[in-house]
Amino acid sequence: MVQERTLPTFNAAKVQITKEEGLRLYEDMVLGRSFEDKCAEMYYRGKMFGFVHLYNGQEAVSTGIIQGAMRPGEDYVSSTYRDHVHALSAGVPAREVMAELFGKATGCSKGRGGSMHMFSAEHRLLGGYAFVAEGIPVAAGAAFQSKYRREVLGDKNADQVTACFFGDGAANNGQFFETLNMAALWKLPILFVVENNKWAIGMAHDRATSDPEIYKKASAFNMAGVEVDGMDVLAVRAVAQEAVARARAGEGPTLIEALTYRFRGHSLADPDELRSKAEKEFWFARDPIKKLAAYLVEHNISTQEELKDIDRKIQALIEDAVKFAESSPEPDPSELYRFVFAEDE
Ligand SMILES: Cc1ncc(C[n+]2csc(CCOP(=O)(O)OP(=O)(O)O)c2C)c(N)n1
Ligand SMILES: [Mg+2]
């Protein structure tokens, strides 16, 4: 096993969190994990087709950024092909995400997108994107329009921030560098969130990049760059809150590198034979959901029973989402070309 990069330390003693918020973060992570486990089951039962990329292990990133520091449904989120959990954190109902995976007309992309193309204008989810790094310039466009509406058109309510999620592999793509340059130049209200899970399919990050510490690349653009333990939702929340405050104050973007790990193969078609047992065990021991649960109980913020109640509530919600997806209609073939272009309301 290659020596693991030291995870940045975080002083949890300084965290101030209400019971309500602690439980909300826990619930969002459990929702993400349970949803993905159910996807795996449904995929192997032949209910969904094509490539399906699960987010297990990385929940603290989506939850810490979107639920911990943003205004879900008002601020913008752009994702990748690993997008189900970003959609859930942004507030897209589990029913609509599951129905999209089943290719049903009730899905958030009307059954036209599937796993890699979650989209919801209502929830300001700018999309999942199948091409690596494709969402990065799109997110910059969303951030630009917020700034333009606020500063040029004088719309005081246009203070939205955009979170742009992508992987370590994407950070070697040209669109990353071009977009960071423009975002810093124009001081756009955006968080570039690299989910460094050490692998781009079977390519180890350390073998593919000149400097594995991605957050340092921000300094080339005179941009703030921070690394964070991406298995610790409270640490992610803390760096995200600072970055969001900077963005809303008009002080520009932040590059956040979250050190994390996917607990499953690249996609459900990947036998996951390349990563070593020792490496997997190192990261499994840092399960972000167990970590938050232990924190909440140890600090008397919640009881085990309350956490179990949430687990049960989420199980019921996932079962309901599957029933909804199963009983929903297929898109009508006569509507094959519908939604290719936007329609007037
Ligand atoms: C432009 C482009 N090149 C190659 C691919 C094939 N591909 C799909 S996922 C992937 C790995 C990307 O890894 P990373 O950005 O680290 O994200 P992760 O899957 O680890 O979340 C590659 C190379 C693609 N989808 N798009
Ligand atoms: Mg990766």
Coordinates of C-alpha atoms and ligand atoms in Angstrom, one line a residue:
M1 CA 0.0 0.0 0.0
V2 CA 1.2 3.5 -0.8
Q3 CA 1.6 5.7 2.2
E4 CA -1.7 7.4 2.9
R5 CA -1.7 11.2 2.8
T6 CA -2.1 12.6 6.3
L7 CA -5.7 13.7 6.8
P8 CA -5.9 17.3 8.0
T9 CA -6.8 17.6 11.6
F10 CA -10.0 19.3 12.7
N11 CA -10.7 20.5 16.2
A12 CA -14.2 19.2 16.9
A13 CA -14.2 20.7 20.3
K14 CA -14.8 24.1 18.7
V15 CA -17.9 22.9 16.8
Q16 CA -21.1 24.6 17.6
I17 CA -24.1 22.7 16.3
T18 CA -27.7 22.5 17.4
K19 CA -29.4 19.1 17.8
E20 CA -31.7 19.9 14.9
E21 CA -28.7 20.5 12.6
G22 CA -26.8 17.6 13.8
L23 CA -29.7 15.3 13.2
R24 CA -30.3 16.9 9.8
L25 CA -26.7 16.1 8.7
Y26 CA -27.0 12.6 10.0
E27 CA -30.3 12.0 8.2
D28 CA -29.0 13.4 4.9
M29 CA -26.0 11.0 5.1
V30 CA -28.1 8.0 6.0
L31 CA -30.4 8.9 3.1
G32 CA -27.5 9.0 0.7
R33 CA -26.1 5.7 1.9
S34 CA -29.4 3.8 2.0
F35 CA -30.4 5.2 -1.3
E36 CA -27.2 3.9 -3.0
D37 CA -27.4 0.5 -1.3
K38 CA -31.0 0.1 -2.7
C39 CA -29.7 1.2 -6.1
A40 CA -27.2 -1.6 -6.1
E41 CA -30.0 -4.1 -5.2
M42 CA -32.3 -2.8 -7.9
Y43 CA -29.5 -2.7 -10.5
Y44 CA -28.6 -6.4 -9.9
R45 CA -32.3 -7.2 -10.1
G46 CA -32.4 -5.7 -13.6
K47 CA -34.5 -2.7 -12.8
M48 CA -32.1 -0.1 -14.1
F49 CA -29.7 -0.1 -17.1
G50 CA -26.4 1.4 -18.2
F51 CA -23.7 2.6 -15.9
V52 CA -24.6 3.4 -12.3
H53 CA -21.9 5.0 -10.1
L54 CA -22.5 5.0 -6.4
Y55 CA -21.4 7.5 -3.8
N56 CA -21.0 5.2 -0.7
G57 CA -18.3 6.5 1.6
Q58 CA -18.3 10.1 0.2
E59 CA -21.5 11.2 2.0
A60 CA -19.8 13.7 4.3
V61 CA -18.8 15.8 1.3
S62 CA -22.2 16.2 -0.3
T63 CA -23.9 16.7 3.1
G64 CA -21.3 18.9 4.7
I65 CA -21.2 21.3 1.7
I66 CA -24.9 21.4 0.7
Q67 CA -26.7 20.8 3.9
G68 CA -24.0 22.1 6.2
A69 CA -23.3 25.4 4.5
M70 CA -25.6 26.2 1.6
R71 CA -29.3 27.0 1.1
P72 CA -30.5 23.8 -0.6
G73 CA -32.9 24.6 -3.4
E74 CA -31.9 28.2 -3.6
D75 CA -28.1 27.9 -4.2
Y76 CA -26.9 26.0 -7.3
V77 CA -25.3 22.6 -7.4
S78 CA -23.5 20.9 -10.3
S79 CA -22.4 17.3 -10.2
T80 CA -20.8 14.5 -12.2
Y81 CA -22.0 11.0 -13.2
R82 CA -21.8 10.1 -9.5
D83 CA -24.8 12.4 -8.9
H84 CA -27.7 10.7 -7.0
V85 CA -26.6 11.8 -3.6
H86 CA -25.8 15.4 -4.6
A87 CA -29.4 15.5 -6.0
L88 CA -30.8 14.2 -2.7
S89 CA -28.8 16.7 -0.6
A90 CA -30.0 19.5 -2.9
G91 CA -33.6 18.5 -2.0
V92 CA -34.7 16.5 -5.0
P93 CA -37.2 13.9 -3.6
A94 CA -35.9 10.3 -3.4
R95 CA -39.0 9.3 -5.3
E96 CA -37.9 11.4 -8.3
V97 CA -34.3 10.2 -8.2
M98 CA -35.3 6.6 -8.0
A99 CA -37.9 7.0 -10.8
E100 CA -35.2 8.6 -13.0
L101 CA -33.0 5.5 -12.4
F102 CA -35.9 3.3 -13.5
G103 CA -36.3 5.4 -16.7
K104 CA -39.8 6.5 -15.7
A105 CA -41.7 9.6 -16.8
T106 CA -42.0 10.7 -13.1
G107 CA -38.2 10.9 -12.8
C108 CA -36.6 14.3 -12.2
S109 CA -35.3 14.3 -15.8
K110 CA -38.6 12.8 -17.0
G111 CA -36.9 9.4 -17.5
R112 CA -34.8 10.7 -20.3
G113 CA -31.5 11.0 -18.4
G114 CA -31.0 8.0 -16.1
S115 CA -28.3 7.6 -13.5
M116 CA -25.8 10.1 -14.9
H117 CA -28.2 12.9 -15.8
M118 CA -30.1 14.0 -12.8
F119 CA -31.5 17.5 -13.3
S120 CA -34.0 19.7 -11.5
A121 CA -34.5 23.3 -12.3
E122 CA -36.8 23.5 -9.3
H123 CA -34.0 22.4 -6.9
R124 CA -31.3 24.3 -8.8
L125 CA -29.5 21.1 -9.6
L126 CA -27.6 21.9 -12.8
G127 CA -27.2 18.3 -13.7
G128 CA -25.1 15.2 -13.6
Y129 CA -22.6 15.1 -16.4
A130 CA -21.2 12.0 -18.1
F131 CA -18.1 13.6 -19.4
V132 CA -15.3 14.1 -16.9
A133 CA -15.1 17.8 -16.0
E134 CA -18.1 18.8 -18.1
G135 CA -20.0 20.4 -15.3
I136 CA -17.1 22.7 -14.2
P137 CA -17.7 25.5 -16.8
V138 CA -21.4 25.1 -16.5
A139 CA -21.2 25.8 -12.8
A140 CA -19.1 28.9 -13.6
G141 CA -21.9 30.1 -15.9
A142 CA -24.4 29.7 -13.1
A143 CA -22.2 31.6 -10.7
F144 CA -21.6 34.3 -13.3
Q145 CA -25.4 34.9 -13.8
S146 CA -25.9 35.3 -10.0
K147 CA -23.1 37.9 -10.0
Y148 CA -24.4 39.6 -13.1
R149 CA -27.9 39.9 -11.9
R150 CA -26.8 41.3 -8.6
E151 CA -24.1 43.7 -9.7
V152 CA -25.3 44.7 -13.2
L153 CA -29.0 44.3 -13.0
G154 CA -29.2 45.5 -9.4
D155 CA -31.1 42.4 -8.1
K156 CA -30.3 42.4 -4.4
N157 CA -31.8 38.9 -4.0
A158 CA -29.2 37.4 -6.4
D159 CA -26.8 36.3 -3.8
Q160 CA -26.8 32.6 -4.7
V161 CA -23.7 30.6 -4.4
T162 CA -22.8 27.6 -6.7
A163 CA -21.2 24.4 -5.5
C164 CA -19.4 22.5 -8.3
F165 CA -18.5 18.9 -7.4
F166 CA -16.0 16.8 -9.4
G167 CA -13.3 14.2 -8.9
D168 CA -9.6 14.1 -8.6
G169 CA -9.4 12.8 -12.2
A170 CA -11.3 15.8 -13.4
A171 CA -8.8 18.1 -11.8
N172 CA -6.3 17.1 -14.5
N173 CA -8.6 18.2 -17.3
G174 CA -8.1 21.5 -19.1
Q175 CA -11.6 22.8 -18.3
F176 CA -10.6 22.8 -14.6
F177 CA -7.7 25.2 -15.2
E178 CA -9.5 27.4 -17.6
T179 CA -12.6 27.8 -15.4
L180 CA -10.5 28.4 -12.2
N181 CA -8.8 31.2 -14.0
M182 CA -12.0 32.9 -15.1
A183 CA -13.7 32.3 -11.7
A184 CA -10.9 33.9 -9.8
L185 CA -10.5 36.8 -12.3
W186 CA -14.2 37.6 -12.0
K187 CA -14.5 36.8 -8.3
L188 CA -17.4 34.4 -9.0
P189 CA -19.5 33.2 -6.0
I190 CA -18.5 29.5 -6.4
L191 CA -17.0 26.6 -4.5
F192 CA -15.0 24.2 -6.5
V193 CA -15.2 20.9 -4.5
V194 CA -12.8 18.2 -5.5
E195 CA -13.8 14.8 -4.2
N196 CA -10.4 13.3 -4.1
N197 CA -11.2 9.6 -3.7
K198 CA -7.7 8.6 -4.9
W199 CA -8.8 6.9 -8.0
A200 CA -10.1 7.7 -11.5
I201 CA -11.6 4.3 -12.4
G202 CA -8.4 2.2 -12.2
M203 CA -5.9 5.1 -12.4
A204 CA -4.3 6.0 -9.0
H205 CA -4.3 9.7 -8.5
D206 CA -0.6 9.8 -7.5
R207 CA 0.3 8.3 -10.8
A208 CA -1.7 10.7 -12.9
T209 CA -0.9 14.2 -11.5
S210 CA 2.2 16.4 -11.1
D211 CA 1.3 17.5 -7.6
P212 CA -1.2 15.2 -5.8
E213 CA -2.2 18.0 -3.4
I214 CA -4.9 19.5 -5.6
Y215 CA -5.9 22.4 -3.3
K216 CA -2.4 23.9 -3.9
K217 CA -3.3 24.4 -7.6
A218 CA -5.6 27.3 -6.4
S219 CA -2.6 29.5 -5.6
A220 CA -1.7 29.6 -9.3
F221 CA -5.0 31.6 -9.8
N222 CA -4.6 33.7 -6.7
M223 CA -7.6 31.7 -5.2
A224 CA -8.1 30.4 -1.7
G225 CA -7.4 26.7 -1.6
V226 CA -8.1 24.3 1.4
E227 CA -7.8 20.6 2.1
V228 CA -10.2 18.9 4.4
D229 CA -10.9 15.5 5.9
G230 CA -13.7 14.4 3.6
M231 CA -14.8 11.7 6.0
D232 CA -15.7 14.2 8.7
V233 CA -18.9 16.0 7.9
L234 CA -18.3 18.6 10.6
A235 CA -14.9 19.5 9.2
V236 CA -16.4 19.8 5.6
R237 CA -19.2 21.9 7.0
A238 CA -16.7 24.3 8.7
V239 CA -14.5 24.9 5.5
A240 CA -17.7 25.2 3.4
Q241 CA -19.2 27.8 5.7
E242 CA -16.1 29.9 5.4
A243 CA -16.1 29.5 1.6
V244 CA -19.8 30.3 1.2
A245 CA -19.4 33.4 3.4
R246 CA -16.5 34.5 1.2
A247 CA -18.5 33.9 -2.0
R248 CA -21.6 35.7 -0.7
A249 CA -19.5 38.7 0.4
G250 CA -18.2 39.0 -3.2
E251 CA -14.7 37.9 -2.3
G252 CA -14.6 35.1 -4.9
P253 CA -14.2 31.4 -5.2
T254 CA -12.6 28.7 -3.1
L255 CA -11.1 25.4 -4.1
I256 CA -11.9 22.8 -1.5
E257 CA -10.1 19.4 -1.8
A258 CA -12.0 16.8 0.3
L259 CA -9.9 13.7 1.0
T260 CA -12.4 10.8 0.7
Y261 CA -12.9 7.3 -0.6
R262 CA -15.5 5.4 -2.5
F263 CA -16.5 2.2 -0.6
R264 CA -17.6 0.4 -3.8
G265 CA -16.1 -0.1 -7.3
H266 CA -16.1 2.8 -9.8
S267 CA -19.5 1.7 -11.1
L268 CA -21.7 -1.3 -10.5
A269 CA -20.0 -2.9 -13.5
D270 CA -16.5 -2.7 -11.9
P271 CA -15.3 -5.8 -10.0
D272 CA -13.1 -3.5 -7.9
E273 CA -10.0 -5.7 -8.0
L274 CA -7.3 -3.0 -8.3
R275 CA -7.5 -1.4 -4.9
S276 CA -5.7 -3.1 -2.1
K277 CA -7.4 -4.7 0.9
A278 CA -5.2 -2.6 3.3
E279 CA -6.2 0.6 1.6
K280 CA -9.8 -0.2 1.7
E281 CA -9.6 -1.1 5.4
F282 CA -7.9 2.2 6.2
W283 CA -10.8 4.1 4.7
F284 CA -13.7 1.8 5.9
A285 CA -12.5 2.5 9.4
R286 CA -13.3 6.2 8.7
D287 CA -16.9 5.7 7.8
P288 CA -18.4 9.3 7.9
I289 CA -21.8 8.2 9.2
K290 CA -20.4 6.2 12.1
K291 CA -18.1 9.1 12.9
L292 CA -21.0 11.7 13.1
A293 CA -23.2 9.2 15.1
A294 CA -20.4 8.8 17.7
Y295 CA -19.9 12.5 17.9
L296 CA -23.6 13.2 18.4
V297 CA -24.0 10.6 21.1
E298 CA -20.7 11.4 22.9
H299 CA -21.6 15.1 23.1
N300 CA -25.1 14.4 24.3
I301 CA -26.6 16.0 21.3
S302 CA -28.7 13.0 20.5
T303 CA -29.3 9.5 21.8
Q304 CA -28.8 6.2 20.0
E305 CA -32.5 5.7 19.9
E306 CA -33.1 9.0 18.1
L307 CA -30.5 7.9 15.5
K308 CA -32.2 4.6 15.1
D309 CA -35.6 6.3 14.6
I310 CA -34.0 8.3 11.7
D311 CA -32.6 5.0 10.2
R312 CA -36.0 3.5 10.3
K313 CA -37.7 6.6 8.8
I314 CA -35.2 6.6 5.9
Q315 CA -35.7 2.9 5.3
A316 CA -39.4 3.5 4.9
L317 CA -38.7 6.5 2.6
I318 CA -36.5 4.4 0.3
E319 CA -39.1 1.6 0.2
D320 CA -41.7 4.2 -0.8
A321 CA -39.3 5.6 -3.5
V322 CA -39.0 2.1 -5.0
K323 CA -42.7 1.5 -5.0
F324 CA -43.3 4.9 -6.6
A325 CA -40.7 4.2 -9.3
E326 CA -42.0 0.7 -10.0
S327 CA -45.6 1.9 -10.3
S328 CA -44.8 5.0 -12.4
P329 CA -45.5 5.0 -16.2
E330 CA -42.8 4.7 -18.8
P331 CA -42.4 7.9 -21.0
D332 CA -44.9 7.7 -23.8
P333 CA -43.1 6.8 -27.1
S334 CA -45.1 9.5 -28.9
E335 CA -43.2 12.0 -26.8
L336 CA -39.8 10.8 -27.9
Y337 CA -38.6 14.3 -29.0
R338 CA -40.2 16.2 -26.2
F339 CA -37.9 18.0 -23.7
V340 CA -35.1 18.1 -26.2
F341 CA -35.7 21.9 -26.2
A342 CA -37.1 24.0 -23.4
E343 CA -40.9 24.5 -23.6
D344 CA -42.8 27.7 -22.8
E345 CA -44.6 27.2 -19.5
Ligands
LIG1 C1 -13.9 13.5 -21.0 C2 -13.9 12.0 -20.5 N1 -12.9 11.2 -20.5 C3 -12.9 10.0 -20.1 C4 -14.1 9.5 -19.5 C5 -14.1 8.1 -19.0 N2 -14.2 8.2 -17.5 C6 -15.4 8.0 -16.9 S1 -15.2 8.2 -15.2 C7 -13.5 8.4 -15.3 C8 -12.7 8.7 -14.1 C9 -12.9 10.0 -13.4 O1 -12.4 10.0 -12.1 P1 -12.6 11.1 -11.1 O2 -12.7 12.4 -11.8 O3 -11.6 11.0 -10.1 O4 -14.1 10.8 -10.5 P2 -14.6 9.6 -9.6 O5 -15.1 8.5 -10.6 O6 -13.4 9.0 -8.8 O7 -15.7 10.1 -8.8 C10 -13.1 8.4 -16.7 C11 -11.7 8.5 -17.1 C12 -15.2 10.3 -19.5 N3 -16.4 10.0 -19.0 N4 -15.1 11.6 -20.0
MG2 MG -11.7 9.9 -8.2

